[in-house]
Structure formats: structure tokens, C-alpha cells
Coordinates of C-alpha atoms in Angstrom, one line a residue:
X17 CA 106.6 83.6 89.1
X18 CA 110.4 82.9 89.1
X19 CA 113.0 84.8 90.6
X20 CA 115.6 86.4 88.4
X21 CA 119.1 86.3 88.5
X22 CA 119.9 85.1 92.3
X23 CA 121.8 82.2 91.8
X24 CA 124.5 84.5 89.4
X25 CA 125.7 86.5 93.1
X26 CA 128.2 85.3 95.2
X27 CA 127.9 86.0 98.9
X28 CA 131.4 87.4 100.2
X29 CA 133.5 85.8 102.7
X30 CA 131.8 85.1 105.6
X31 CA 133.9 85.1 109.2
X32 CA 133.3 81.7 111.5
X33 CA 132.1 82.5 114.4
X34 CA 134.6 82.0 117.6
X35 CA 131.4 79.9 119.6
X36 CA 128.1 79.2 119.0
X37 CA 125.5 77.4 121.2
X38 CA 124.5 74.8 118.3
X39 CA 125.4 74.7 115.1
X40 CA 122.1 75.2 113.7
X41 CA 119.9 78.4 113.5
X42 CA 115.9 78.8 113.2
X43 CA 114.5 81.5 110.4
X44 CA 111.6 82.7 110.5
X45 CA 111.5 84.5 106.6
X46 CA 109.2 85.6 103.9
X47 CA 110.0 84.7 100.1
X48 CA 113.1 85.6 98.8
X49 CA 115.0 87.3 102.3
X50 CA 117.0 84.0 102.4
X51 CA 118.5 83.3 99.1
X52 CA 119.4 80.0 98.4
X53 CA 123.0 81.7 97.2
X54 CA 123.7 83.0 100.2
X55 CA 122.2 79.9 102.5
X56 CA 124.7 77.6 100.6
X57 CA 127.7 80.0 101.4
X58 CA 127.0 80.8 104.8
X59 CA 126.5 77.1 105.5
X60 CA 129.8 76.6 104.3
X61 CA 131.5 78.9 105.6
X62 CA 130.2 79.5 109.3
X63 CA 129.2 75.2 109.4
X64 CA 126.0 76.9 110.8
X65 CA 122.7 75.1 109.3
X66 CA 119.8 77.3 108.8
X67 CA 116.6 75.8 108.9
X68 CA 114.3 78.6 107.5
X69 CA 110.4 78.4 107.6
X70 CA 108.6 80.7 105.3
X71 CA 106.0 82.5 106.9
X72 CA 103.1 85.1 105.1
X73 CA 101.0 86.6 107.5
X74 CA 102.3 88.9 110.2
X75 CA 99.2 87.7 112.5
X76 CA 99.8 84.6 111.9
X77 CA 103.5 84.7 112.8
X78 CA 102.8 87.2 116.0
X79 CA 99.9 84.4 117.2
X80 CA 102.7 81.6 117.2
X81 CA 105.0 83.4 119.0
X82 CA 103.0 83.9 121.6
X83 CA 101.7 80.7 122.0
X84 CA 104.9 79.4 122.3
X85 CA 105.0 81.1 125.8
X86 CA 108.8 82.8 125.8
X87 CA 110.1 79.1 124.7
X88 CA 110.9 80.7 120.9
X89 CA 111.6 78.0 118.2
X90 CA 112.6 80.4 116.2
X91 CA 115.9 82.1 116.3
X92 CA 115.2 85.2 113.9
X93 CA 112.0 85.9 112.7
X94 CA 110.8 88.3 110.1
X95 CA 108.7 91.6 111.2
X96 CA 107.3 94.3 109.0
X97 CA 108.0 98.0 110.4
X98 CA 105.1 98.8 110.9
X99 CA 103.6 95.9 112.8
X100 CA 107.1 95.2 115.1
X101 CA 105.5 97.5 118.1
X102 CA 103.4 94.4 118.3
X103 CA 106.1 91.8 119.2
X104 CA 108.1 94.5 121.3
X105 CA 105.1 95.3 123.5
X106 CA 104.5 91.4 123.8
X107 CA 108.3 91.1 124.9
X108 CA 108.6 88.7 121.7
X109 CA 111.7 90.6 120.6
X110 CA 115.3 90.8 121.6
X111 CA 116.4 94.5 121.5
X112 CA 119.7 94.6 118.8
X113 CA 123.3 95.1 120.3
X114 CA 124.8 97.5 117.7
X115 CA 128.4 96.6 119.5
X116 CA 127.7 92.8 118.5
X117 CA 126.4 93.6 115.0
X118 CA 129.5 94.9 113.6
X119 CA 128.0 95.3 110.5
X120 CA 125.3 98.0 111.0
X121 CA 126.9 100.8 109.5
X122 CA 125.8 98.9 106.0
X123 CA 122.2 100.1 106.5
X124 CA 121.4 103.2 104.8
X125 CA 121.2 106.4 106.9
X126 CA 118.0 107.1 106.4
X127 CA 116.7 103.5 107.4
X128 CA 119.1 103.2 110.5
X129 CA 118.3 105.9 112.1
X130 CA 114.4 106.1 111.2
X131 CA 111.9 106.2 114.0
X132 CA 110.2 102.7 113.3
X133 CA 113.1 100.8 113.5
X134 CA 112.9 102.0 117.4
X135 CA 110.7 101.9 120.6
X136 CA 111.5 102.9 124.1
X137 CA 114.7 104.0 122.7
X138 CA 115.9 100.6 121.7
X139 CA 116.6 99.3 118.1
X140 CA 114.4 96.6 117.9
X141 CA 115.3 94.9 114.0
X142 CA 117.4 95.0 110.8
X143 CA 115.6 96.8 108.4
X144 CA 116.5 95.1 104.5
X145 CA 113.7 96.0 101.9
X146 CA 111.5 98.9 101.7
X147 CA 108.4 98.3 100.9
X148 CA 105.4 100.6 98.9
X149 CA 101.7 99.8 98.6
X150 CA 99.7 100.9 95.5
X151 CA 98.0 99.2 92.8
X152 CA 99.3 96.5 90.4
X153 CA 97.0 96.3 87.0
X154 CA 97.1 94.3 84.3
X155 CA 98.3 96.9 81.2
X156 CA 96.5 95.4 78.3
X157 CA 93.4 95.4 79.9
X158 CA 93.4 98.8 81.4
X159 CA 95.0 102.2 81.3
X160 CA 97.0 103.3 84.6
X161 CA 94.3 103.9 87.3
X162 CA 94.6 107.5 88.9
X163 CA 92.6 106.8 91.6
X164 CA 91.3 104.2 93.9
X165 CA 87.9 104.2 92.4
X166 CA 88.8 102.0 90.0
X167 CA 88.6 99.2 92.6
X168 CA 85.0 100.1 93.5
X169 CA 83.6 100.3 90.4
X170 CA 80.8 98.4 88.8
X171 CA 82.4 97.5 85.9
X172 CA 85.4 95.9 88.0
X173 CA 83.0 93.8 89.8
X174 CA 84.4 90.3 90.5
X175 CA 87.8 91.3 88.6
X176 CA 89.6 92.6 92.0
X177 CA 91.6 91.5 95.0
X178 CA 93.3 93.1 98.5
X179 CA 94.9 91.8 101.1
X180 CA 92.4 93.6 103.5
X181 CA 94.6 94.6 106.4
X182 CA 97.1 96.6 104.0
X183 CA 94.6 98.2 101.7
X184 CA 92.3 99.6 104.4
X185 CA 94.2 102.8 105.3
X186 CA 94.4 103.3 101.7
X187 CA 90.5 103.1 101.6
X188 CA 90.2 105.4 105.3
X189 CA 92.2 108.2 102.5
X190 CA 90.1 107.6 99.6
X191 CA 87.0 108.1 102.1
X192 CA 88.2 111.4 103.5
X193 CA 89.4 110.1 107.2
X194 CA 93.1 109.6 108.0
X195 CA 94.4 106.3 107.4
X196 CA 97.9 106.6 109.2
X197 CA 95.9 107.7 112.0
X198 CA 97.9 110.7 113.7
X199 CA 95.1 113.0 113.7
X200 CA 93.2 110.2 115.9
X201 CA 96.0 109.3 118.1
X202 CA 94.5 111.4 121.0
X203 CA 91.0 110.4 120.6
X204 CA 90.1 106.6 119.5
X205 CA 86.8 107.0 119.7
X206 CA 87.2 109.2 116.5
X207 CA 89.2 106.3 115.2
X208 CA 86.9 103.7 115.8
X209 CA 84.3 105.5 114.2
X210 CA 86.6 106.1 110.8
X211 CA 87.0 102.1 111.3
X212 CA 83.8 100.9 111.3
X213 CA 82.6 103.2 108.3
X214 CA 85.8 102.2 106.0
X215 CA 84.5 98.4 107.4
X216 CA 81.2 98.9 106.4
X217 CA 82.4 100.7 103.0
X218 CA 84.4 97.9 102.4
X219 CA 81.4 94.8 103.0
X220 CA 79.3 96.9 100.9
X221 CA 81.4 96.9 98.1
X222 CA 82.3 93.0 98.4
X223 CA 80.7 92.5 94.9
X224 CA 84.0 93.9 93.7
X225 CA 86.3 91.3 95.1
X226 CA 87.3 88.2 93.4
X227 CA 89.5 87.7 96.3
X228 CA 91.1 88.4 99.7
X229 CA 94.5 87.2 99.2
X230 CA 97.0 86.9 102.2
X231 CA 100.6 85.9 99.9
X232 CA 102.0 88.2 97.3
X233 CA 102.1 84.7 95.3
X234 CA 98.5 84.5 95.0
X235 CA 97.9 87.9 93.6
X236 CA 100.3 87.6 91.1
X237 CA 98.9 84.1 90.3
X238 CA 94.6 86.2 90.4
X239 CA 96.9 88.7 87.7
X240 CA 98.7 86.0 85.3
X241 CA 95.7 83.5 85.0
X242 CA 93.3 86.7 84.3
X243 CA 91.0 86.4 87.2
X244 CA 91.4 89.9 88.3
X245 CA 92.6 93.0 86.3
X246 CA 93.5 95.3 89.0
X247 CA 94.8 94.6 92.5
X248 CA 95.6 96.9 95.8
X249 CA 99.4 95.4 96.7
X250 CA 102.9 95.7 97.3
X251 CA 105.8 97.2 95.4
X252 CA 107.7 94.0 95.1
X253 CA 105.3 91.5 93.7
X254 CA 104.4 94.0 90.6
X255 CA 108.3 94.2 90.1
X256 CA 108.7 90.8 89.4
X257 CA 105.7 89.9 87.2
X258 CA 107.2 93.6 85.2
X259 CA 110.5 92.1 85.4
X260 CA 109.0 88.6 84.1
X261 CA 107.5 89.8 81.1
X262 CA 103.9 90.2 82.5
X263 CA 102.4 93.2 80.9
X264 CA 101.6 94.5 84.5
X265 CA 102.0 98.1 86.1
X266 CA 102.1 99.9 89.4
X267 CA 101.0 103.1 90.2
X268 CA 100.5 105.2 93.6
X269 CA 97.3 106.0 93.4
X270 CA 96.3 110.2 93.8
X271 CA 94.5 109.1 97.5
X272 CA 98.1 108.0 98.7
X273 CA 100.0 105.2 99.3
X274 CA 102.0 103.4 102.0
X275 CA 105.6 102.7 103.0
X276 CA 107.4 100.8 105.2
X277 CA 110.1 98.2 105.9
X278 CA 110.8 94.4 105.9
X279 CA 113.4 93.0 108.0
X280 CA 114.9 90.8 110.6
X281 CA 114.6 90.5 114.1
X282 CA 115.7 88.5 117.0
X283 CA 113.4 86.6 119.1
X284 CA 113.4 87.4 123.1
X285 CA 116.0 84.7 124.5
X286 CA 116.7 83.0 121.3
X287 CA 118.4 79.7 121.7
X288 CA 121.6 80.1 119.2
X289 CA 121.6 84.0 120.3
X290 CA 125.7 84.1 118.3
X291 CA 124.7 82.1 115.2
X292 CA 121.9 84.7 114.9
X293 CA 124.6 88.0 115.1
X294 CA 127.0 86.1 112.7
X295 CA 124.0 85.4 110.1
X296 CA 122.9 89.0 110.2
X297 CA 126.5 90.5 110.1
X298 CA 127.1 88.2 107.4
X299 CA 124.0 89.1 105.6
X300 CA 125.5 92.8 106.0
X301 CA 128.0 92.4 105.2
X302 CA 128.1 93.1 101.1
X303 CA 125.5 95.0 98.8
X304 CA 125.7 91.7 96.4
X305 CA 123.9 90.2 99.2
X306 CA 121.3 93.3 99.2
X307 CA 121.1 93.1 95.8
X308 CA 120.3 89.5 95.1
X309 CA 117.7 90.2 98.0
X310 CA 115.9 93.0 95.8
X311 CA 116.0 90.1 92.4
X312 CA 114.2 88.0 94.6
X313 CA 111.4 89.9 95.8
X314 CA 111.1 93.0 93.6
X315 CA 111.5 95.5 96.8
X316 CA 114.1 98.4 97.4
X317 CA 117.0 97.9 99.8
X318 CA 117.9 99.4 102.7
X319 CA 121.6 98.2 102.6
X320 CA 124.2 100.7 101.2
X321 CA 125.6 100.1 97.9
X322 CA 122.8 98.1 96.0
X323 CA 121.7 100.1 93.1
X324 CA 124.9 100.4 91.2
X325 CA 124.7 96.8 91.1
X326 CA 121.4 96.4 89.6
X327 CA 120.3 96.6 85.9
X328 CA 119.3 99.4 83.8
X329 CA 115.8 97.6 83.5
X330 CA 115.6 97.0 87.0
X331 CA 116.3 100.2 88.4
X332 CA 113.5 101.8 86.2
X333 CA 111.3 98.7 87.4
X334 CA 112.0 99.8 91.0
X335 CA 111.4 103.9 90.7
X336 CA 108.5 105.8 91.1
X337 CA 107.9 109.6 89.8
X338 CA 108.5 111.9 91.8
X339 CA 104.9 112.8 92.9
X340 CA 104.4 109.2 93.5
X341 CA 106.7 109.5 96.0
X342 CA 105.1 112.3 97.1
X343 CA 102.2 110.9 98.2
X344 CA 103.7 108.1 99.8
X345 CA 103.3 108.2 104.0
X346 CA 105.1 106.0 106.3
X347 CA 103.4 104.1 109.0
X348 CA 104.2 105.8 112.2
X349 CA 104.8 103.4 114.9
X350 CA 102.8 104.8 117.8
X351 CA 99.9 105.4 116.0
X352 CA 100.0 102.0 114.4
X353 CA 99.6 100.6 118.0
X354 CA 96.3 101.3 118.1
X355 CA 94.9 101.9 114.6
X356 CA 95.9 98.2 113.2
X357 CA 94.4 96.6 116.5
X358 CA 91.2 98.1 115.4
X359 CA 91.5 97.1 111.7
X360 CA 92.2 93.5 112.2
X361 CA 89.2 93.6 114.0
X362 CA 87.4 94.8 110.8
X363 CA 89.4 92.3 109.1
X364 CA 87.7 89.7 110.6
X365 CA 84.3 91.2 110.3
X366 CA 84.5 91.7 106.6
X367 CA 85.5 88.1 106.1
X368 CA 82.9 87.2 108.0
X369 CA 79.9 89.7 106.4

């Protein structure tokens, strides 16, 4: 699955930086946050080199922090926003100076003065995609699911996949329970219990599951070679196999869906501390850059100007009706402090069943 278009946008000007300890700087990224456009340019411009490591799992990345004992290798590292409590609480995370990002007044409102982009009344990241859960389905082989029964039943079996810890709310809904959690958040017990009955909900209908997929990649690679014909996943990945001629859709299903943000934040004590301000301000400093981000991984932006820049085609990609985005919650930070700790537990036991 190719991206579409990058290459064609110019990043703007970019401002060298007066000093910088080393003229290198360590990324931490998913697919597509980095283009290779705007790598090129700010290389030239700033004589900063980026060396960017692609990373997929959110454990994953949290667990190498913190091995790394407060000694970061990274310089910037990529947290979703509803998962950054996490690093915050585990002092992985640099709190952002808004006087040294210049730049922050590019990020829509809405996004820059949300609640998860904030703990103990600190921003804590960039926010720079927005990012929906649903289910991606493969149009010639099925008519738009309304509900998330379609991934439980018997004649499905064997021809669908989840990531487990992003569809699990969505199954806690479709069960009757809460899956953002708030009506729990005084009494986990209650929580655990909605846990471990979604868990066991979830091993029992194993049958149904070609596979557990951790990269947007692989489900869009299940979807394109026919192995599955419906999938729980992300807003972005369906975009682009639309957008690349697959005969895929995406739907909110009528239980709910999900929505949060992708961005960048700064690691605690992070070695080149000014190259890592002048990339972000730099990466802020245009919509063509926020627009060439949302070609490249088939999400929304949260930087200000990006849609007039986009095509007819990929705008429609891109929009949901409006009681689709109706049902859409967003992950509430505290809550999510608790809650996801339990279901990566559950995780690990329905892998394991």
C-alpha cells in the first residue's frame, strides 16, 4: 500500500537554529509522520540529521523507554492520546514549553486546548492526526456492517482480524458495559469484572479471527490478499487502501466508535533538547506539511489550514456522516489510566487462551 501524493509538497522555509547540542536528532515515529519531503528539506535547511526509527506498538515503545532507565535514545518519540498518561506518570515525557514552540498557535483550537493533550496541568505533546476506530470491510464481498455483530458471526469465522487492545472497548459497548470507562472510574472492581467478561467473550469467539494484527500494514495486507473480509481498525489505513483503488469501506459501527490523537512528544531530558523544538516548529510551521501528513497515513489533521489543500476525493475519503460522528467518544485520559492497564492484561490472556 503506497502513499499518494507526498513527494508533490514542498515543506516551507525552515529557520536554522541559533545552537544545537548535536547536529543530529533521534525520532521515534509511526508510518508516514515523517515524510521523506519534509526530512530532505529540514535536513537541508537546519543541517540537522534525523535518524527516525519507526515504531508500531505503543507497549512496545513505553517498555523501551523504560528500560532505558532516564538515559532516552530517543529525542522525540511518538504517543497516542490516549495512552501518553502512561509515559507522563513514568516521568518518560518532557512537559512542552509553549514559549519555545513558537509555532503552536498552528494546532487547531479544538486539539490545543483538549483535555488529553494535558495532565497535572502541563501540555504534555503535539497533537498532528486524529485518529477514529470502526470497521474497514471489503465492499464486494459484503454490504456496510451496521453493527459489530458482524465480527462475531458464524459465517465470518476465520475471515476477521483486531488489533485486540483497540477493539476491546468497542466490544465492552457492544456487550452493554462501558468501554471508555467513566461510569467505572470510582469503582474498579466493577471494571475488572466488565474486563474479564469482554476477555472471556472475546477467547470464546476466537474461531472468528484469522488474525491479531499489531501494524495498520498487516491489516490492510489480511484485506488486499482476501484473507479476511471485515476488520475492527483505524480511520487512516481504510483511507488509503479507498484512496488506492481497493474496493474497501469504513463505517462507525451503531455500538460506537473511538477517537483520539497521534502526535509527538519529547522525551524527559532529551539529548538535542533545541534540535527537537526547531523540528516541531518547523513541522508547524505550514498546513502543506499537515497535509502531506494526512496523504501519508489516511488520518485527519489537527494543524490549521489542511483541508482546503486536499482533494475533492480525499476530503470525501476522510468524512464521516454525521451520526457517525455522533457516536464517536473520545478516550478520556483519567479513566484510561486504569481501564487500559486492565485490558492489556486481557490482551495477554487472549493471546494466550
Amino acid at each position: 500500500i503506497g502513499a499518494a501524493g507526498v513527494g508533490a509538497l514542498a515543506a516551507p522555509s525552515l529557520i536554522r537554529p541559533a545552537s544545537a547540542q548535536t547536529s543530529t536528532l533521534n525520532v521515534w515515529s509511526y508510518s508516514g509522520f515523517v515524510t521523506d519531503e519534509f526530512r530532505r528539506k529540514f535536513e537541508a535547511e537546519t543541517g540537522i540529521t534525523v535518524n527516525l526509527r519507526l515504531v508500531s506498538d505503543q507497549g512496545e515503545q513505553f517498555n523501551l523507554m523504560v528500560a532505558e532507565g532516564g538515559r532516552h535514545s530517543a529525542d522525540i518519540v511518538c504517543v497516542a492520546g490516549h495512552r501518553f498518561y502512561q509515559f507522563v506518570d513514568a516521568g518518560l515525557l518532557e512537559p512542552v514549553d509553549l514559549d519555545r514552540l513558537s509555532n503552536w498557535s498552528q494546532v487547531e483550537e479544538e486539539y490545543a486546548v483538549a483535555h488529553w493533550v494535558s495532565r497535572r496541568g502541563r501540555i504534555w505533546g503535539v497533537p498532528l492526526v486524529v485518529v477514529t476506530t470502526g470497521l474497514i470491510y471489503n465492499t464486494e464481498a459484503m454490504e456496510a456492517p451496521e453493527s459489530l455483530a458482524v465480527m462475531f458471526d458464524p459465517a465470518n469465522a476465520g475471515r476477521t482480524s483486531y488489533q485486540i487492545q483497540d477493539f476491546f472497548p468497542l466490544v465492552m459497548n457492544y456487550l452493554g458495559f462501558d468501554g471508555s470507562a467513566r461510569a467505572y472510574a470510582h469503582d474498579h472492581a466493577i471494571a475488572q469484572r466488565a474486563v474479564d467478561a469482554t476477555r472471556d467473550f472475546l477467547i470464546e469467539h476466537k474461531d472468528k479471527v484469522r488474525r491479531y494484527y499489531d501494524a495498520a500494514t498487516e491489516v490492510q495486507q489480511l484485506l488486499v490478499n482476501g484473507d479476511v473480509t471485515v476488520a475492527a481498525g483505524s480511520s487512516g489505513p481504510a483511507a488509503q487502501l479507498i484512496l488506492d483503488g481497493f474496493p474497501a469501506g469504513y463505517v462507525i459501527p451503531r455500538e460506537g466508535g473511538l477517537a483520539y490523537a497521534y502526535g509527538f512528544n519529547i522525551a524527559a531530558g532529551a539529548a538535542n533538547m533545541d534540535n527537537a523544538y526547531t523540528f516541531l516548529n518547523a513541522l508547524l510551521a505550514s498546513p502543506e506539511n499537515g497535509a502531506a501528513i494526512v496523504r501519508s497515513t489516511g488520518f485527519n489533521s489537527a494543524i490549521k489550514g489542511v483541508e482546503p489543500l486536499l482533494s475533492d476525493a480525499e476530503r470525501a475519503v476522510l468524512a464521516l456522516s454525521a451520526d457517525e460522528r455522533a457516536r464517536l467518544s473520545w478516550v478520556d485520559v483519567e479513566t484510561a489510566a486504569f481501564i487500559f492497564d486492565l485490558i492489556d492484561t486481557a490482551a495477554e490472556e487472549i493471546r494466550a487462551a
